[in-house]
Amino acid sequence: MYRTHTCGELRIGDKQKQVTLAGWVQTVRKFGSITFVDIRDRYGITQLLFNESLTAQLDTNPLGREFVITASGNVNERSNKNGNIPTGEIEILVDSFKVLNKSITPPFSIQDDTDGGDELRMKYRFLDLRRNAVKKNLELRYLVNRSARAYLHEQNFMDIETPFLIKSTPEGARDFVVPSRMNEGQFYALPQSPQTFKQLLMVSGYDRYYQIVKCFRDEDLRADRQPEFTQIDCEMSFVEQEDILDMFEGLIKRIFSDVKNISITEKVERMTWEDAMWNFGNDKPDIRFDMKITNIKSAFRRGGELHANGDLIAGTEFKVFNDAETVVSIAAPGCSEYTRKQTDELTDWIKRPQIGMNGLVYIKCNADGSFKSSVDKFFDEEKLRKIASGCNAKPGDLILILAGKEEKTRKAISELRLEIGKRLGFRKDDEFKLLWVMDFPLFEYAEEDNRWVARHHPFTSPKPDHIQVMIDNNPVIENAAAYLQHPYSEIKANAYDMVLNGNEIGGGSIRIFQRDLQEKMFAALGMDQEEAMHKFGFLLGAFEYGAPPHGGIAFGFDRLCAILGGSESIRDFIAFPKNNSGRDVMLDAPSTIDAKQMKELGLK
Amino acid sequence: MYRTHTCGELRIGDKQKQVTLAGWVQTVRKFGSITFVDIRDRYGITQLLFNESLTAQLDTNPLGREFVITASGNVNERSNKNGNIPTGEIEILVDSFKVLNKSITPPFSIQDDTDGGDELRMKYRFLDLRRNAVKKNLELRYLVNRSARAYLHEQNFMDIETPFLIKSTPEGARDFVVPSRMNEGQFYALPQSPQTFKQLLMVSGYDRYYQIVKCFRDEDLRADRQPEFTQIDCEMSFVEQEDILDMFEGLIKRIFSDVKNISITEKVERMTWEDAMWNFGNDKPDIRFDMKITNIKSAFRRGGELHANGDLIAGTEFKVFNDAETVVSIAAPGCSEYTRKQTDELTDWIKRPQIGMNGLVYIKCNADGSFKSSVDKFFDEEKLRKIASGCNAKPGDLILILAGKEEKTRKAISELRLEIGKRLGFRKDDEFKLLWVMDFPLFEYAEEDNRWVARHHPFTSPKPDHIQVMIDNNPVIENAAAYLQHPYSEIKANAYDMVLNGNEIGGGSIRIFQRDLQEKMFAALGMDQEEAMHKFGFLLGAFEYGAPPHGGIAFGFDRLCAILGGSESIRDFIAFPKNNSGRDVMLDAPSTIDAKQMKELGLK
């Protein structure tokens, strides 16, 4: 028997007990003729006291950091208590010990503030995982997992496993494929999500399904994307959008309660996609702070019309604004006294390739009511006041203005808003703001192919009163330049994203459940009937045998855990993540395979 | 809102309530001017009563089987109650209804005893899943899942997800591989099990890990094997074999209690691998019945020696026995009066290609104490009595004897024992007998390569007192014919299988945790140092940084569910299984992929 107790378990009440512990040597401190050894396991740290004779043994065969030992002895009350750890009142008077395994010196220290760089930590992930900081992340992940399962079970959801070796039907992202040895020239695909299977389960009558499941996307990796990732995947039958929003507000609230001990009683805020784009410049606004975008001159489309926020810049000679498709601003509160150096630095920030704007206009709304701007030449005090008023800027604020092409400029002002919010301390790790973003467009326009693509996926239903618009109109875009005039551009989806602190943590939709509408959707996406049948014939077939109305949602489990853990990086919440090139540097995977394997698979 | 209640929920206490139900039309029965419609969902069946005016509507637009409808009305006490279903005391007096979706006629009936053949049911699996019989299987699966998670959580195990895109290190079975688009010519592999990852987690200090996880093996499929399957995968640190057996007896007992309401209080029986082979002819004996094998003349090796069960056939002229390497028998109780037709039929059975024996010798132990055998020419009454006595056969028994090469003959007698056990009703679906089989050989001899292969896997530790044998001896087999004399053939593993009713439901081992012993193991398996470092360098490296003693087990989740459900087929317990050729006939996968996909992956 290696141990009777864990290293986090013993208390003053265990005094005099004969115990055996096992774990890793954290520290060795010799005091004269005796030695203190801190021994660590998953549960905590306990102090061992080696007496004179055992210390003599250690002199011959020293214990090193990360040695694995087992030690037996009596629980003793410490004279010098440590109030920082739960076992701090006791120590073990060791009477015997054994080294179970040695350790060479780790390449970095096993501590919260490690000296190991990212690459080294990934190569030795098995050591990195020993650090308390990483362990806490995995424990949080397990807690979220358990919390979600408990809630979903109580709500009658059933965990049903769906297959991993499926059929390749790429829509949007690329599939990872798996060559079949038994069927040369044929391939399985790894699922990007269990989407069609969960819909089939609804057709089968399993009206509440869930799964915490790995999914795969062969995308060009961006920072903090993983080729394999985990979803909390859910689907329900006989529901309308409101039923789903209710159910999964319940889920997220339960997780907050179980994991963060935060009770959320109010309903989750809701925002239309158009309001999100208009006021925050993106579809996953961080609403921990306000600082809304003002559209000084906007080509943004709302309800089929172009809107602008009044004529704030009319009658000036400033060509940059006059020529721009879009001019947008934010008012950074209390920043009117930014120095030239600070505004220059902001200008550099928005000129970085990741943002790519040409310049930044600022207006300082001085505390005394006067104004000072970088465009004083073109705007007199009255015009500046008009803009400031339009932007709801107060004395002491700094108005920041970007101008350019609509999409790029809106994206840039959104990034600038987040950056300013961060700098001003408005984006606190321990503050959590949930939001439903709703009423997404059903279609997006793909310029290269002059066709519609599904914004969410091809199984998303239009809003009930937009179904007829979809059925009645020909999806073909005759005039590419005027695609915005096509009725399809106005169709909204019965889709919803859950946003947490500016991150999309979940997304879903009410699904199409009628064969004819699903066929119309495939046709709208430019799939001819043969292709539709080849790829999704099983689903179209299933819809003919009594498919119920249904809808669902999938949460990004890795991201959700990261945000709950107050981190920006999902990698810290995955036991064995891949790097930004999709490699596992510990395993050195992917790698070449044997010629024999290649031959068996019929591959070259 | 589609429903206020499910179809399994309403009782007599709900009388007068106004309710809305949604579900599938099971039956439509018209009685004069009114119509009864049974509506079904996951939770049950409820009777709807359509009045005269609604029945008139149905005359115009009839409801078909499997139509999806929603119906509102009052809960009414039935005059003609149905005691067979929980909702049988009530019906709904429908005041309005709506067809949500139609159904064409299903290709087979959605009933327990369906008329659908296997292939049809798999093609329309989404309809097959509607059948109560299949639904019960998936519900049982979910229950086993929950029971296992609950127990493991209480025991401080942590669910930690391990990666699916890993490195190909085939040992034994073939890997499924995944071409990497970003690293042309390189491949990921899908895990055959999370073995090395769970060992790394032990090195990382997560001393109790579990996962219910998909694994993948690209094997030539036999009946009831799936290329993807699910394991309950577990690992523990600071344990000896006895700790693991205890812990997982606890798990299986908990599952029996939660799922079958069967309380198992006694300890699980144990049997050495040698005893299992000797007495039952295989390493996963069905001990629901006795009928042990008698070795009349055996070359089976026990403890390094050849043993035979006395000289039961000495001094006869029967060449078949005299020339055979092995002669083994069972005594089928109460079968002495089998007719010639019955014994002929058994002879045909063991001559089938799946068994492949040349013939069957029988001895009838008549109730009057006399004997009658198929070899009376060679064996007089005294010799027959001696054999019968050696076989512990009683008057009324039928002794069945097979002779031939050791391995084949032992396998055949084992199959014959199971077949006779089945015919005699000794193998009851509702009787459950657990067994630990232990002390497996560490190595098996691979004739084609004249080398050792790991019987379990290369990470299994020898028994403590066999470690030195392994270290001290050169693994090279100088004399292939005498491989049984090599000391390695005597090394036993610290490995254990859990057997339930003649099926291996779980297997595991204490692992090697010392780098030098692991290197010796790789060398013993014929891996040179370069190959060992290329494939498992990360694990060998990890063992240098304080690896604790550890061990674990993995349960075959699909099989466990099937046995608990009283079925022989794991496919019935998988939502979307593949057929015996590894195809998903519903999806038609695997399939060809686009030329564009092939090109992107650099494949031909």
PDB file of C-alpha atoms in Angstrom, chain B residues 100-237:
ATOM      1  CA  LEU B 100     -47.156  19.556 -38.070  1.00  0.00           C
ATOM      2  CA  ASN B 101     -45.684  17.208 -40.640  1.00  0.00           C
ATOM      3  CA  LYS B 102     -46.867  14.319 -42.739  1.00  0.00           C
ATOM      4  CA  SER B 103     -45.252  10.950 -43.202  1.00  0.00           C
ATOM      5  CA  ILE B 104     -45.145   8.601 -46.111  1.00  0.00           C
ATOM      6  CA  THR B 105     -45.629   4.966 -45.212  1.00  0.00           C
ATOM      7  CA  PRO B 106     -42.569   3.677 -43.315  1.00  0.00           C
ATOM      8  CA  PRO B 107     -40.695   0.811 -44.975  1.00  0.00           C
ATOM      9  CA  PHE B 108     -41.259  -1.311 -41.857  1.00  0.00           C
ATOM     10  CA  SER B 109     -43.582  -1.164 -38.904  1.00  0.00           C
ATOM     11  CA  ILE B 110     -42.540   0.906 -35.888  1.00  0.00           C
ATOM     12  CA  GLN B 111     -43.190  -1.862 -33.379  1.00  0.00           C
ATOM     13  CA  ASP B 112     -41.249  -4.104 -31.027  1.00  0.00           C
ATOM     14  CA  ASP B 113     -41.594  -7.041 -33.384  1.00  0.00           C
ATOM     15  CA  THR B 114     -40.847  -5.222 -36.573  1.00  0.00           C
ATOM     16  CA  ASP B 115     -41.106  -6.741 -40.019  1.00  0.00           C
ATOM     17  CA  GLY B 116     -37.969  -4.869 -41.065  1.00  0.00           C
ATOM     18  CA  GLY B 117     -34.861  -6.877 -41.913  1.00  0.00           C
ATOM     19  CA  ASP B 118     -31.453  -5.868 -40.620  1.00  0.00           C
ATOM     20  CA  GLU B 119     -30.354  -4.038 -43.730  1.00  0.00           C
ATOM     21  CA  LEU B 120     -33.579  -2.076 -44.107  1.00  0.00           C
ATOM     22  CA  ARG B 121     -33.538  -1.098 -40.442  1.00  0.00           C
ATOM     23  CA  MET B 122     -29.949   0.184 -40.762  1.00  0.00           C
ATOM     24  CA  LYS B 123     -30.720   2.183 -43.899  1.00  0.00           C
ATOM     25  CA  TYR B 124     -33.670   3.790 -42.125  1.00  0.00           C
ATOM     26  CA  ARG B 125     -32.023   3.843 -38.746  1.00  0.00           C
ATOM     27  CA  PHE B 126     -33.868   7.082 -37.870  1.00  0.00           C
ATOM     28  CA  LEU B 127     -37.112   5.043 -38.032  1.00  0.00           C
ATOM     29  CA  ASP B 128     -35.633   1.989 -36.322  1.00  0.00           C
ATOM     30  CA  LEU B 129     -34.637   4.277 -33.433  1.00  0.00           C
ATOM     31  CA  ARG B 130     -38.332   5.073 -32.949  1.00  0.00           C
ATOM     32  CA  ARG B 131     -39.036   1.496 -31.949  1.00  0.00           C
ATOM     33  CA  ASN B 132     -39.481   0.970 -28.246  1.00  0.00           C
ATOM     34  CA  ALA B 133     -36.999  -1.926 -28.229  1.00  0.00           C
ATOM     35  CA  VAL B 134     -34.181   0.247 -29.560  1.00  0.00           C
ATOM     36  CA  LYS B 135     -35.147   3.225 -27.415  1.00  0.00           C
ATOM     37  CA  LYS B 136     -34.913   1.062 -24.296  1.00  0.00           C
ATOM     38  CA  ASN B 137     -31.388   0.070 -25.306  1.00  0.00           C
ATOM     39  CA  LEU B 138     -30.251   3.688 -25.661  1.00  0.00           C
ATOM     40  CA  GLU B 139     -31.912   4.555 -22.369  1.00  0.00           C
ATOM     41  CA  LEU B 140     -30.053   1.695 -20.711  1.00  0.00           C
ATOM     42  CA  ARG B 141     -26.829   2.967 -22.256  1.00  0.00           C
ATOM     43  CA  TYR B 142     -27.429   6.420 -20.834  1.00  0.00           C
ATOM     44  CA  LEU B 143     -28.178   4.901 -17.439  1.00  0.00           C
ATOM     45  CA  VAL B 144     -24.913   2.924 -17.459  1.00  0.00           C
ATOM     46  CA  ASN B 145     -23.086   6.108 -18.472  1.00  0.00           C
ATOM     47  CA  ARG B 146     -24.619   8.033 -15.569  1.00  0.00           C
ATOM     48  CA  SER B 147     -24.037   5.269 -13.083  1.00  0.00           C
ATOM     49  CA  ALA B 148     -20.359   4.972 -14.025  1.00  0.00           C
ATOM     50  CA  ARG B 149     -19.852   8.725 -13.855  1.00  0.00           C
ATOM     51  CA  ALA B 150     -21.545   8.982 -10.472  1.00  0.00           C
ATOM     52  CA  TYR B 151     -19.412   6.226  -8.944  1.00  0.00           C
ATOM     53  CA  LEU B 152     -16.154   7.448 -10.415  1.00  0.00           C
ATOM     54  CA  HIS B 153     -16.843  11.005  -9.316  1.00  0.00           C
ATOM     55  CA  GLU B 154     -17.567   9.881  -5.758  1.00  0.00           C
ATOM     56  CA  GLN B 155     -14.235   8.046  -5.839  1.00  0.00           C
ATOM     57  CA  ASN B 156     -12.414  11.273  -6.784  1.00  0.00           C
ATOM     58  CA  PHE B 157     -11.882  10.390 -10.420  1.00  0.00           C
ATOM     59  CA  MET B 158     -11.727  13.332 -12.807  1.00  0.00           C
ATOM     60  CA  ASP B 159     -12.990  13.312 -16.389  1.00  0.00           C
ATOM     61  CA  ILE B 160     -10.125  14.682 -18.488  1.00  0.00           C
ATOM     62  CA  GLU B 161     -10.436  14.795 -22.281  1.00  0.00           C
ATOM     63  CA  THR B 162      -7.517  13.443 -24.275  1.00  0.00           C
ATOM     64  CA  PRO B 163      -6.862  14.318 -27.930  1.00  0.00           C
ATOM     65  CA  PHE B 164      -8.271  12.506 -30.976  1.00  0.00           C
ATOM     66  CA  LEU B 165      -5.702  13.718 -33.476  1.00  0.00           C
ATOM     67  CA  ILE B 166      -2.590  11.981 -32.245  1.00  0.00           C
ATOM     68  CA  LYS B 167       0.482  10.212 -33.542  1.00  0.00           C
ATOM     69  CA  SER B 168       0.409   6.888 -35.345  1.00  0.00           C
ATOM     70  CA  THR B 169       2.193   4.242 -33.244  1.00  0.00           C
ATOM     71  CA  PRO B 170       0.578   1.014 -34.396  1.00  0.00           C
ATOM     72  CA  GLU B 171       1.191  -1.928 -32.076  1.00  0.00           C
ATOM     73  CA  GLY B 172      -1.092  -4.806 -32.922  1.00  0.00           C
ATOM     74  CA  ALA B 173      -4.185  -3.306 -34.561  1.00  0.00           C
ATOM     75  CA  ARG B 174      -3.997  -0.818 -37.412  1.00  0.00           C
ATOM     76  CA  ASP B 175      -4.516   2.902 -36.869  1.00  0.00           C
ATOM     77  CA  PHE B 176      -7.011   4.991 -38.747  1.00  0.00           C
ATOM     78  CA  VAL B 177      -5.003   7.936 -40.029  1.00  0.00           C
ATOM     79  CA  VAL B 178      -5.922  11.513 -40.922  1.00  0.00           C
ATOM     80  CA  PRO B 179      -3.897  13.315 -43.587  1.00  0.00           C
ATOM     81  CA  SER B 180      -2.713  16.759 -42.538  1.00  0.00           C
ATOM     82  CA  ARG B 181      -3.396  19.468 -45.090  1.00  0.00           C
ATOM     83  CA  MET B 182      -1.027  21.885 -43.387  1.00  0.00           C
ATOM     84  CA  ASN B 183       1.830  19.372 -43.267  1.00  0.00           C
ATOM     85  CA  GLU B 184       1.725  17.575 -46.584  1.00  0.00           C
ATOM     86  CA  GLY B 185       2.769  13.950 -46.405  1.00  0.00           C
ATOM     87  CA  GLN B 186       2.147  13.827 -42.659  1.00  0.00           C
ATOM     88  CA  PHE B 187      -0.706  12.174 -40.819  1.00  0.00           C
ATOM     89  CA  TYR B 188      -2.458  12.229 -37.510  1.00  0.00           C
ATOM     90  CA  ALA B 189      -3.829   8.949 -36.161  1.00  0.00           C
ATOM     91  CA  LEU B 190      -7.086   8.376 -34.324  1.00  0.00           C
ATOM     92  CA  PRO B 191      -6.481   6.809 -30.895  1.00  0.00           C
ATOM     93  CA  GLN B 192      -6.942   3.066 -30.426  1.00  0.00           C
ATOM     94  CA  SER B 193      -7.199   4.045 -26.774  1.00  0.00           C
ATOM     95  CA  PRO B 194      -6.027   7.004 -24.679  1.00  0.00           C
ATOM     96  CA  GLN B 195      -3.385   4.694 -23.150  1.00  0.00           C
ATOM     97  CA  THR B 196      -0.277   6.861 -23.305  1.00  0.00           C
ATOM     98  CA  PHE B 197      -2.220  10.029 -22.470  1.00  0.00           C
ATOM     99  CA  LYS B 198      -3.709   8.594 -19.337  1.00  0.00           C
ATOM    100  CA  GLN B 199      -0.253   7.452 -18.292  1.00  0.00           C
ATOM    101  CA  LEU B 200       1.060  10.974 -18.880  1.00  0.00           C
ATOM    102  CA  LEU B 201      -1.786  12.277 -16.714  1.00  0.00           C
ATOM    103  CA  MET B 202      -0.549   9.980 -13.950  1.00  0.00           C
ATOM    104  CA  VAL B 203       2.940  11.440 -14.386  1.00  0.00           C
ATOM    105  CA  SER B 204       1.237  14.848 -14.141  1.00  0.00           C
ATOM    106  CA  GLY B 205      -0.263  13.913 -10.794  1.00  0.00           C
ATOM    107  CA  TYR B 206      -3.962  13.515 -11.718  1.00  0.00           C
ATOM    108  CA  ASP B 207      -4.099  10.345  -9.702  1.00  0.00           C
ATOM    109  CA  ARG B 208      -7.598   9.263 -10.659  1.00  0.00           C
ATOM    110  CA  TYR B 209      -8.590   9.825 -14.269  1.00  0.00           C
ATOM    111  CA  TYR B 210     -11.556   8.613 -16.266  1.00  0.00           C
ATOM    112  CA  GLN B 211     -13.191   9.225 -19.587  1.00  0.00           C
ATOM    113  CA  ILE B 212     -16.073   7.689 -21.501  1.00  0.00           C
ATOM    114  CA  VAL B 213     -14.473   7.998 -24.863  1.00  0.00           C
ATOM    115  CA  LYS B 214     -14.554   6.893 -28.484  1.00  0.00           C
ATOM    116  CA  CYS B 215     -11.664   4.750 -29.716  1.00  0.00           C
ATOM    117  CA  PHE B 216     -10.825   3.558 -33.202  1.00  0.00           C
ATOM    118  CA  ARG B 217      -9.337   0.382 -34.664  1.00  0.00           C
ATOM    119  CA  ASP B 218      -8.913  -0.316 -38.336  1.00  0.00           C
ATOM    120  CA  GLU B 219      -9.281  -4.078 -38.103  1.00  0.00           C
ATOM    121  CA  ASP B 220     -10.789  -6.529 -40.484  1.00  0.00           C
ATOM    122  CA  LEU B 221     -14.246  -6.518 -39.048  1.00  0.00           C
ATOM    123  CA  ARG B 222     -15.790  -9.564 -37.527  1.00  0.00           C
ATOM    124  CA  ALA B 223     -19.431  -9.848 -36.706  1.00  0.00           C
ATOM    125  CA  ASP B 224     -20.217  -7.458 -33.904  1.00  0.00           C
ATOM    126  CA  ARG B 225     -17.028  -5.418 -34.095  1.00  0.00           C
ATOM    127  CA  GLN B 226     -17.213  -1.732 -34.824  1.00  0.00           C
ATOM    128  CA  PRO B 227     -14.388   0.413 -36.230  1.00  0.00           C
ATOM    129  CA  GLU B 228     -15.322   3.041 -33.633  1.00  0.00           C
ATOM    130  CA  PHE B 229     -16.291   1.962 -30.154  1.00  0.00           C
ATOM    131  CA  THR B 230     -16.624   3.469 -26.704  1.00  0.00           C
ATOM    132  CA  GLN B 231     -14.561   2.744 -23.614  1.00  0.00           C
ATOM    133  CA  ILE B 232     -14.917   3.633 -19.974  1.00  0.00           C
ATOM    134  CA  ASP B 233     -11.242   4.393 -19.599  1.00  0.00           C
ATOM    135  CA  CYS B 234      -9.710   4.694 -16.124  1.00  0.00           C
ATOM    136  CA  GLU B 235      -6.286   5.073 -14.547  1.00  0.00           C
ATOM    137  CA  MET B 236      -5.036   5.419 -10.965  1.00  0.00           C
ATOM    138  CA  SER B 237      -1.729   6.269  -9.320  1.00  0.00           C
TER     139      SER B 237
END
